[in-house]
Coordinates of C-alpha atoms and ligand atoms in Angstrom, one line a residue:
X1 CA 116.8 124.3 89.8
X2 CA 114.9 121.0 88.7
X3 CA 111.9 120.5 87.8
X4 CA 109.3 118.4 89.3
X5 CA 106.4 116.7 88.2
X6 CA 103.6 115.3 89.9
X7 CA 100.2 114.0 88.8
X8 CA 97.1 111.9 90.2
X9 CA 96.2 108.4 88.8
X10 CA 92.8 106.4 90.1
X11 CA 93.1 102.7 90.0
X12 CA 89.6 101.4 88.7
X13 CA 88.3 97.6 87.7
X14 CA 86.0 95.2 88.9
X15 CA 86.8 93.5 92.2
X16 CA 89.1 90.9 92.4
X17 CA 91.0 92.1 89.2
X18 CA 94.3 92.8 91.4
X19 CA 94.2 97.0 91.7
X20 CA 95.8 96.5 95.5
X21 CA 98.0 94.2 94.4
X22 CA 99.4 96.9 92.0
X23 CA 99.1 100.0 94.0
X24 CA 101.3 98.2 96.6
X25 CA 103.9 97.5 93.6
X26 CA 103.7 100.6 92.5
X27 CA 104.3 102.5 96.1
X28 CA 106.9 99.8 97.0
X29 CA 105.1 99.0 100.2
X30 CA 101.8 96.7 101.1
X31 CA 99.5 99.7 101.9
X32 CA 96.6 97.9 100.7
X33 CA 95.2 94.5 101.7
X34 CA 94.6 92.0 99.3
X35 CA 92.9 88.5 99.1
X36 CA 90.9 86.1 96.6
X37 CA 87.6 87.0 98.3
X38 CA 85.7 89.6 96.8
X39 CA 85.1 93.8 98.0
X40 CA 88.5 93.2 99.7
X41 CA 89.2 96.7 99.1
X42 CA 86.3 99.4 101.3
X43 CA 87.6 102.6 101.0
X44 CA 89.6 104.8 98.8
X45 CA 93.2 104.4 99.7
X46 CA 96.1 106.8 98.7
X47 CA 99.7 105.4 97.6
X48 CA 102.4 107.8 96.9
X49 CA 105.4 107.3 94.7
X50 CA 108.0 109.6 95.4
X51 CA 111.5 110.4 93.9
X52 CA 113.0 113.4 94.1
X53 CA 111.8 114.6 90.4
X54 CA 108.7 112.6 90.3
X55 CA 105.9 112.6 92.5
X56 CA 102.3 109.8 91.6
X57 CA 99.7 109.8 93.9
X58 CA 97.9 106.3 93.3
X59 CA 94.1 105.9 94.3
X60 CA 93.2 102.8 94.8
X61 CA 89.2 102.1 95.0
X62 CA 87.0 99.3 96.2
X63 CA 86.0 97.3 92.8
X64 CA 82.4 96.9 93.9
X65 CA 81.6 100.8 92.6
X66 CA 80.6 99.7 88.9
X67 CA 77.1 101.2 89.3
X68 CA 77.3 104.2 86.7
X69 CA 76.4 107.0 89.1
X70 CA 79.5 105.9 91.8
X71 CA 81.6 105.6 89.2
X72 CA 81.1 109.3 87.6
X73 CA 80.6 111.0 91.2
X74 CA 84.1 109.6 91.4
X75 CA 85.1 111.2 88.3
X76 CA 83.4 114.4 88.2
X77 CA 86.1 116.5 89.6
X78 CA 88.4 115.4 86.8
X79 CA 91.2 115.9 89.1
X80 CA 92.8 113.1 87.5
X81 CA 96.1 112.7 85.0
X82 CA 95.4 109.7 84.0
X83 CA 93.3 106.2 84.6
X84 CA 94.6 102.7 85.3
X85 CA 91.8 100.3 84.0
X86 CA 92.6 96.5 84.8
X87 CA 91.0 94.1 83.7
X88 CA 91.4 90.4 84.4
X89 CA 92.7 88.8 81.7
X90 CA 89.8 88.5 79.2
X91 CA 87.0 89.1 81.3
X92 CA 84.6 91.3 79.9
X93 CA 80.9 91.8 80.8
X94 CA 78.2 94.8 81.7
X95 CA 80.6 96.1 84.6
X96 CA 83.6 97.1 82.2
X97 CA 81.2 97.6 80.0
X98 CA 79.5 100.4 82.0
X99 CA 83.2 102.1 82.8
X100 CA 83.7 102.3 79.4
X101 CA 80.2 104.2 78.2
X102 CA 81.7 106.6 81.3
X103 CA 85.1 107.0 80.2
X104 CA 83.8 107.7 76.8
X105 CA 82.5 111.1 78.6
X106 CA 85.4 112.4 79.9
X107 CA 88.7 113.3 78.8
X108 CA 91.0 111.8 80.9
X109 CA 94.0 109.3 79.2
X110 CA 92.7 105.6 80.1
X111 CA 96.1 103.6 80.6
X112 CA 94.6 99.7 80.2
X113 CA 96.6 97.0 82.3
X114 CA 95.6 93.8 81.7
X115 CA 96.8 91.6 84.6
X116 CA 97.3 88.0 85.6
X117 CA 98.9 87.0 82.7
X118 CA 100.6 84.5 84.4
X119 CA 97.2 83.0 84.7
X120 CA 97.3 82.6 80.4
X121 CA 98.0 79.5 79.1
X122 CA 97.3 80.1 75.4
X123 CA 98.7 84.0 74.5
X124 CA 97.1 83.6 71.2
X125 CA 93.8 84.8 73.2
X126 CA 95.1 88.0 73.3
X127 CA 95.6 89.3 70.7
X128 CA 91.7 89.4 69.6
X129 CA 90.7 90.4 72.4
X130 CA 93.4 93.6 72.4
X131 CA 91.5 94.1 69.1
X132 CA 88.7 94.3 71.0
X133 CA 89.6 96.8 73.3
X134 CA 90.6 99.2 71.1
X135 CA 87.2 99.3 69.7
X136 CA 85.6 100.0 73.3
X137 CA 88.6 102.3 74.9
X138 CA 90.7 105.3 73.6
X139 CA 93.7 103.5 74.7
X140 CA 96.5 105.4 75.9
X141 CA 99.1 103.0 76.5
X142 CA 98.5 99.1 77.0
X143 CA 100.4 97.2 79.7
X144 CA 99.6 93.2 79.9
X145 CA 101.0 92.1 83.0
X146 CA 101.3 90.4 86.2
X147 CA 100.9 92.4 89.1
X148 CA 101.3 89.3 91.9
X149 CA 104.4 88.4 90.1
X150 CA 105.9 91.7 89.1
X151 CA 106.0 90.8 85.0
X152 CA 106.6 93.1 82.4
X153 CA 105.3 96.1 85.0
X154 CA 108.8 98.6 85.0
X155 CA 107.4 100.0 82.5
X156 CA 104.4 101.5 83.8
X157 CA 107.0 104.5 85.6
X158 CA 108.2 105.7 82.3
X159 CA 104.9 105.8 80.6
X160 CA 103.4 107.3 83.5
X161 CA 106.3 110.0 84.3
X162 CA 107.4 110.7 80.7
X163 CA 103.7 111.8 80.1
X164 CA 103.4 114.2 83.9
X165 CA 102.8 117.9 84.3
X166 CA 105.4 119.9 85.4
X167 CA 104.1 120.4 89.0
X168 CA 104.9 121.5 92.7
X169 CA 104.7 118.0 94.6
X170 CA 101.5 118.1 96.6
X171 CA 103.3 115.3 99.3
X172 CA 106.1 115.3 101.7
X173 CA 109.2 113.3 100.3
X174 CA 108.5 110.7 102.5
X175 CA 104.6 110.2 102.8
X176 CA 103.4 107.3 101.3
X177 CA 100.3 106.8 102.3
X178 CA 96.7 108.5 103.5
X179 CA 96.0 105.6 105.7
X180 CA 96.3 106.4 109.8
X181 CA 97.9 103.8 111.7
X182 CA 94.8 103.1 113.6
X183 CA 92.9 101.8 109.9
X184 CA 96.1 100.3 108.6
X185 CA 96.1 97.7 111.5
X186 CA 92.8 97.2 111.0
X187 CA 93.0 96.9 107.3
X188 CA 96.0 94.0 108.1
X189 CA 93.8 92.2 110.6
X190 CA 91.1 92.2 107.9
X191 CA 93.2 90.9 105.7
X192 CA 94.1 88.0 107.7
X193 CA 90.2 87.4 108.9
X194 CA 89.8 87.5 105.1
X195 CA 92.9 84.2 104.7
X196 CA 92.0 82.4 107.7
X197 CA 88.0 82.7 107.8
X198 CA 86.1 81.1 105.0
X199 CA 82.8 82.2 103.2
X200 CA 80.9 85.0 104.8
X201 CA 82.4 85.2 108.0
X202 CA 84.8 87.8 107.3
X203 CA 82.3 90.3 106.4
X204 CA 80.4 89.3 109.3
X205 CA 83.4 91.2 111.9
X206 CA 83.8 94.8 113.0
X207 CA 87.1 95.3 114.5
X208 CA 88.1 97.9 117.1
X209 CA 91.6 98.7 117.5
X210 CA 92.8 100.3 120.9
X211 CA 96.1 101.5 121.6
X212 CA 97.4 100.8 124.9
X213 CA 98.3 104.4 126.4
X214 CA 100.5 102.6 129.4
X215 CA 102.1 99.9 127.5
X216 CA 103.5 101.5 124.2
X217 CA 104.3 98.6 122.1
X218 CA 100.8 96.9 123.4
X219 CA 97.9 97.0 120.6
X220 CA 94.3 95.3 121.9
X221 CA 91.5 94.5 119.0
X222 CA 88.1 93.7 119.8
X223 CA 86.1 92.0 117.4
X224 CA 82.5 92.4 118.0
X225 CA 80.2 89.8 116.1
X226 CA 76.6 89.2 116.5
X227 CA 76.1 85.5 117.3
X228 CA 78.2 83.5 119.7
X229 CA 78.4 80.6 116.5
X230 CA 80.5 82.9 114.5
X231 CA 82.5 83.5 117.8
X232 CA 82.9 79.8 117.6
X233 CA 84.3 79.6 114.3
X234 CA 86.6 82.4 114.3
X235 CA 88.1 81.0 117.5
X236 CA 88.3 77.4 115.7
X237 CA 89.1 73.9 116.8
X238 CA 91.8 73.7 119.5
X239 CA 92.0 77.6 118.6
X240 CA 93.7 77.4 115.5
X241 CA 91.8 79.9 113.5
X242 CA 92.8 82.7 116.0
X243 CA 95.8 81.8 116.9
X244 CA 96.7 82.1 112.7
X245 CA 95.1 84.7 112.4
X246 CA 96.1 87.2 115.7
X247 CA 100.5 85.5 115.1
X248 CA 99.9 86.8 111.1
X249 CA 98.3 90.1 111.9
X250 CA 101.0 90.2 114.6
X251 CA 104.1 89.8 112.0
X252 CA 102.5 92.0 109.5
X253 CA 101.6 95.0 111.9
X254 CA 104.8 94.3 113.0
X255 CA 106.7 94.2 109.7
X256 CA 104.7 97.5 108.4
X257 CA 105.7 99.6 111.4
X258 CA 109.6 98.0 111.5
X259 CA 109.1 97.3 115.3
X260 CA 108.4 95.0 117.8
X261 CA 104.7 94.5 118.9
X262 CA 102.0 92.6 120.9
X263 CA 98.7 92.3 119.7
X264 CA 95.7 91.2 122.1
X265 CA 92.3 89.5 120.5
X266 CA 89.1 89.4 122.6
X267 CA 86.1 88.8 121.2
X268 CA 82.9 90.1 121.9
X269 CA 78.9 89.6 121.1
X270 CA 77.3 93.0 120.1
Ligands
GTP301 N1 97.8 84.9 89.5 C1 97.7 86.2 89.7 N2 97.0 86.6 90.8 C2 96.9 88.0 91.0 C3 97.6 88.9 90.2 N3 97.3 90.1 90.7 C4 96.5 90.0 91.8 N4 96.3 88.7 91.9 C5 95.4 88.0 93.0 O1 94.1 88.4 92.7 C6 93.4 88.5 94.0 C7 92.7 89.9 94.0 O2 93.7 90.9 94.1 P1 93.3 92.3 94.8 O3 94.5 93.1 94.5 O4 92.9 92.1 96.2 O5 92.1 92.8 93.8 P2 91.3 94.1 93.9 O6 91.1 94.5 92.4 O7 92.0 95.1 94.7 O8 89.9 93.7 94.5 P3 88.9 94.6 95.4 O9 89.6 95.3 96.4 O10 87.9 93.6 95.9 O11 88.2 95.5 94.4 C8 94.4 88.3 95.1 O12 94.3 86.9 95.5 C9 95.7 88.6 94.4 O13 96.8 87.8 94.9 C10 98.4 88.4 89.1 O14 99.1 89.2 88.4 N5 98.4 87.1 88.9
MG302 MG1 91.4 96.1 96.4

């Protein structure tokens, strides 16, 4: 008989550094919403890699945890193979710092991935600053990529599944995700709010999503926002900013479940 393997890996950085970018590369599918906004990500969200030796479950986390105490709680269970610290290029300040005086606590492999490098101009930066890091982190392996562009990132499968326990797969062959359809919608029309909408707008939305039990392939979303001037500006001039964002939401929902769909937007004042 084979063997499998399996083992658990938590995505942690700052926000904005691109950890959905590259749990969604490294499950294959876009699981996990992203944007150039900050606290994009709210939850924990599980990706799972499969193949039919290896089995990674990914966690991806919301970036906004860097308070010490969240960060451990998270970590206490050390149910963890390893840890995927990115870091944006070479930006370094009191929020890596405090994962590091963490990580320094517990004994769990810290694989660093240093993303957008596409973003580098001059490469000579990084060198000193790799120095730098190997001062602050036990480094396990070191990955400079780009997540968004999908540079120098095979790698990452071979490190990771060279280095797994022999062990039972915890996942179906073909689960790939912990989210239920109901929050992945939502999560997709977030993501769009978060494209379309600018400033603080975005955060400013709760979205309800109801199936339609009599029309199958029907989906209805009520936003509910408190002031009828940010109903205003989500609906836009001439409607635009709805329209985008209700015809995007509707080829991405669309695109995730491989079928046809209609989405309806009403809005409503809580
Ligand atoms: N240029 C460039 N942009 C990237 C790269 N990876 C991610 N991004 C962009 O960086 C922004 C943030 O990416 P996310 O994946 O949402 O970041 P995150 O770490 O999950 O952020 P939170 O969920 O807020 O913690 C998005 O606009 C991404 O498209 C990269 O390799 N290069
Ligand atoms: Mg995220």
């Amino acid at each position: 008989m084979i063997s499998s393997y399996y083992g658990s890996i938590l995505l942690l950085g700052r926000t904005n550094v691109g950890k959905s970018t590259l749990l969604n590369f490294l499950v294959k599918k876009k699981i996990s919403i992203t944007s150039h906004k900050k606290n994009t990500t709210n939850n924990n969200i599980i990706g799972v890699y499969n193949n039919d030796i290896y089995q990674i479950e990914f966690i991806d986390t919301p970036g906004n945890i860097f308070s010490k105490n969240k960060i451990f709680n998270l970590l206490k269970n050390n149910k963890y193979d390893f840890i995927l610290f990115i870091l944006d290029k070479n930006k370094w300040n009191y929020i890596e710092e405090n994962f590091t005086k963490i990580f320094s606590k517990i004994n769990i492999p810290i694989i660093l991935i240093i993303n957008k490098v596409d973003q580098i101009k001059n490469k000579n930066i990084l060198l000193p600053y790799i120095n730098f890091l190997k001062k602050k982190i036990n480094i396990f392996y070191l990955f400079i990529i780009s997540a968004k562009y999908k540079l120098y990132t095979n790698n990452i499968y071979d490190i990771i599944c060279s280095n797994l326990p022999k062990k039972k797969h915890l996942y179906p062959k073909n689960y790939i995700t912990d989210q239920t359809d109901q929050v992945i919608i939502k999560e997709i029309i977030r993501e769009n709010i978060m494209k379309f909408l600018h400033k603080e707008i975005p955060y400013l939305i709760k979205i309800k999503v109801i199936f339609s039990k009599i029309l199958l392939n029907e989906i209805n979303i009520i936003f509910l926002v408190k002031k009828i001037n940010h109903k205003k500006i989500i609906i836009g001039k001439n409607s635009n900013n709805i329209k985008l964002i209700k015809n995007r939401s509707e080829q991405n929902i669309e695109k995730f479940f491989k079928k046809k769909l209609k989405l309806n937007i009403w809005i409503k004042i809580q």
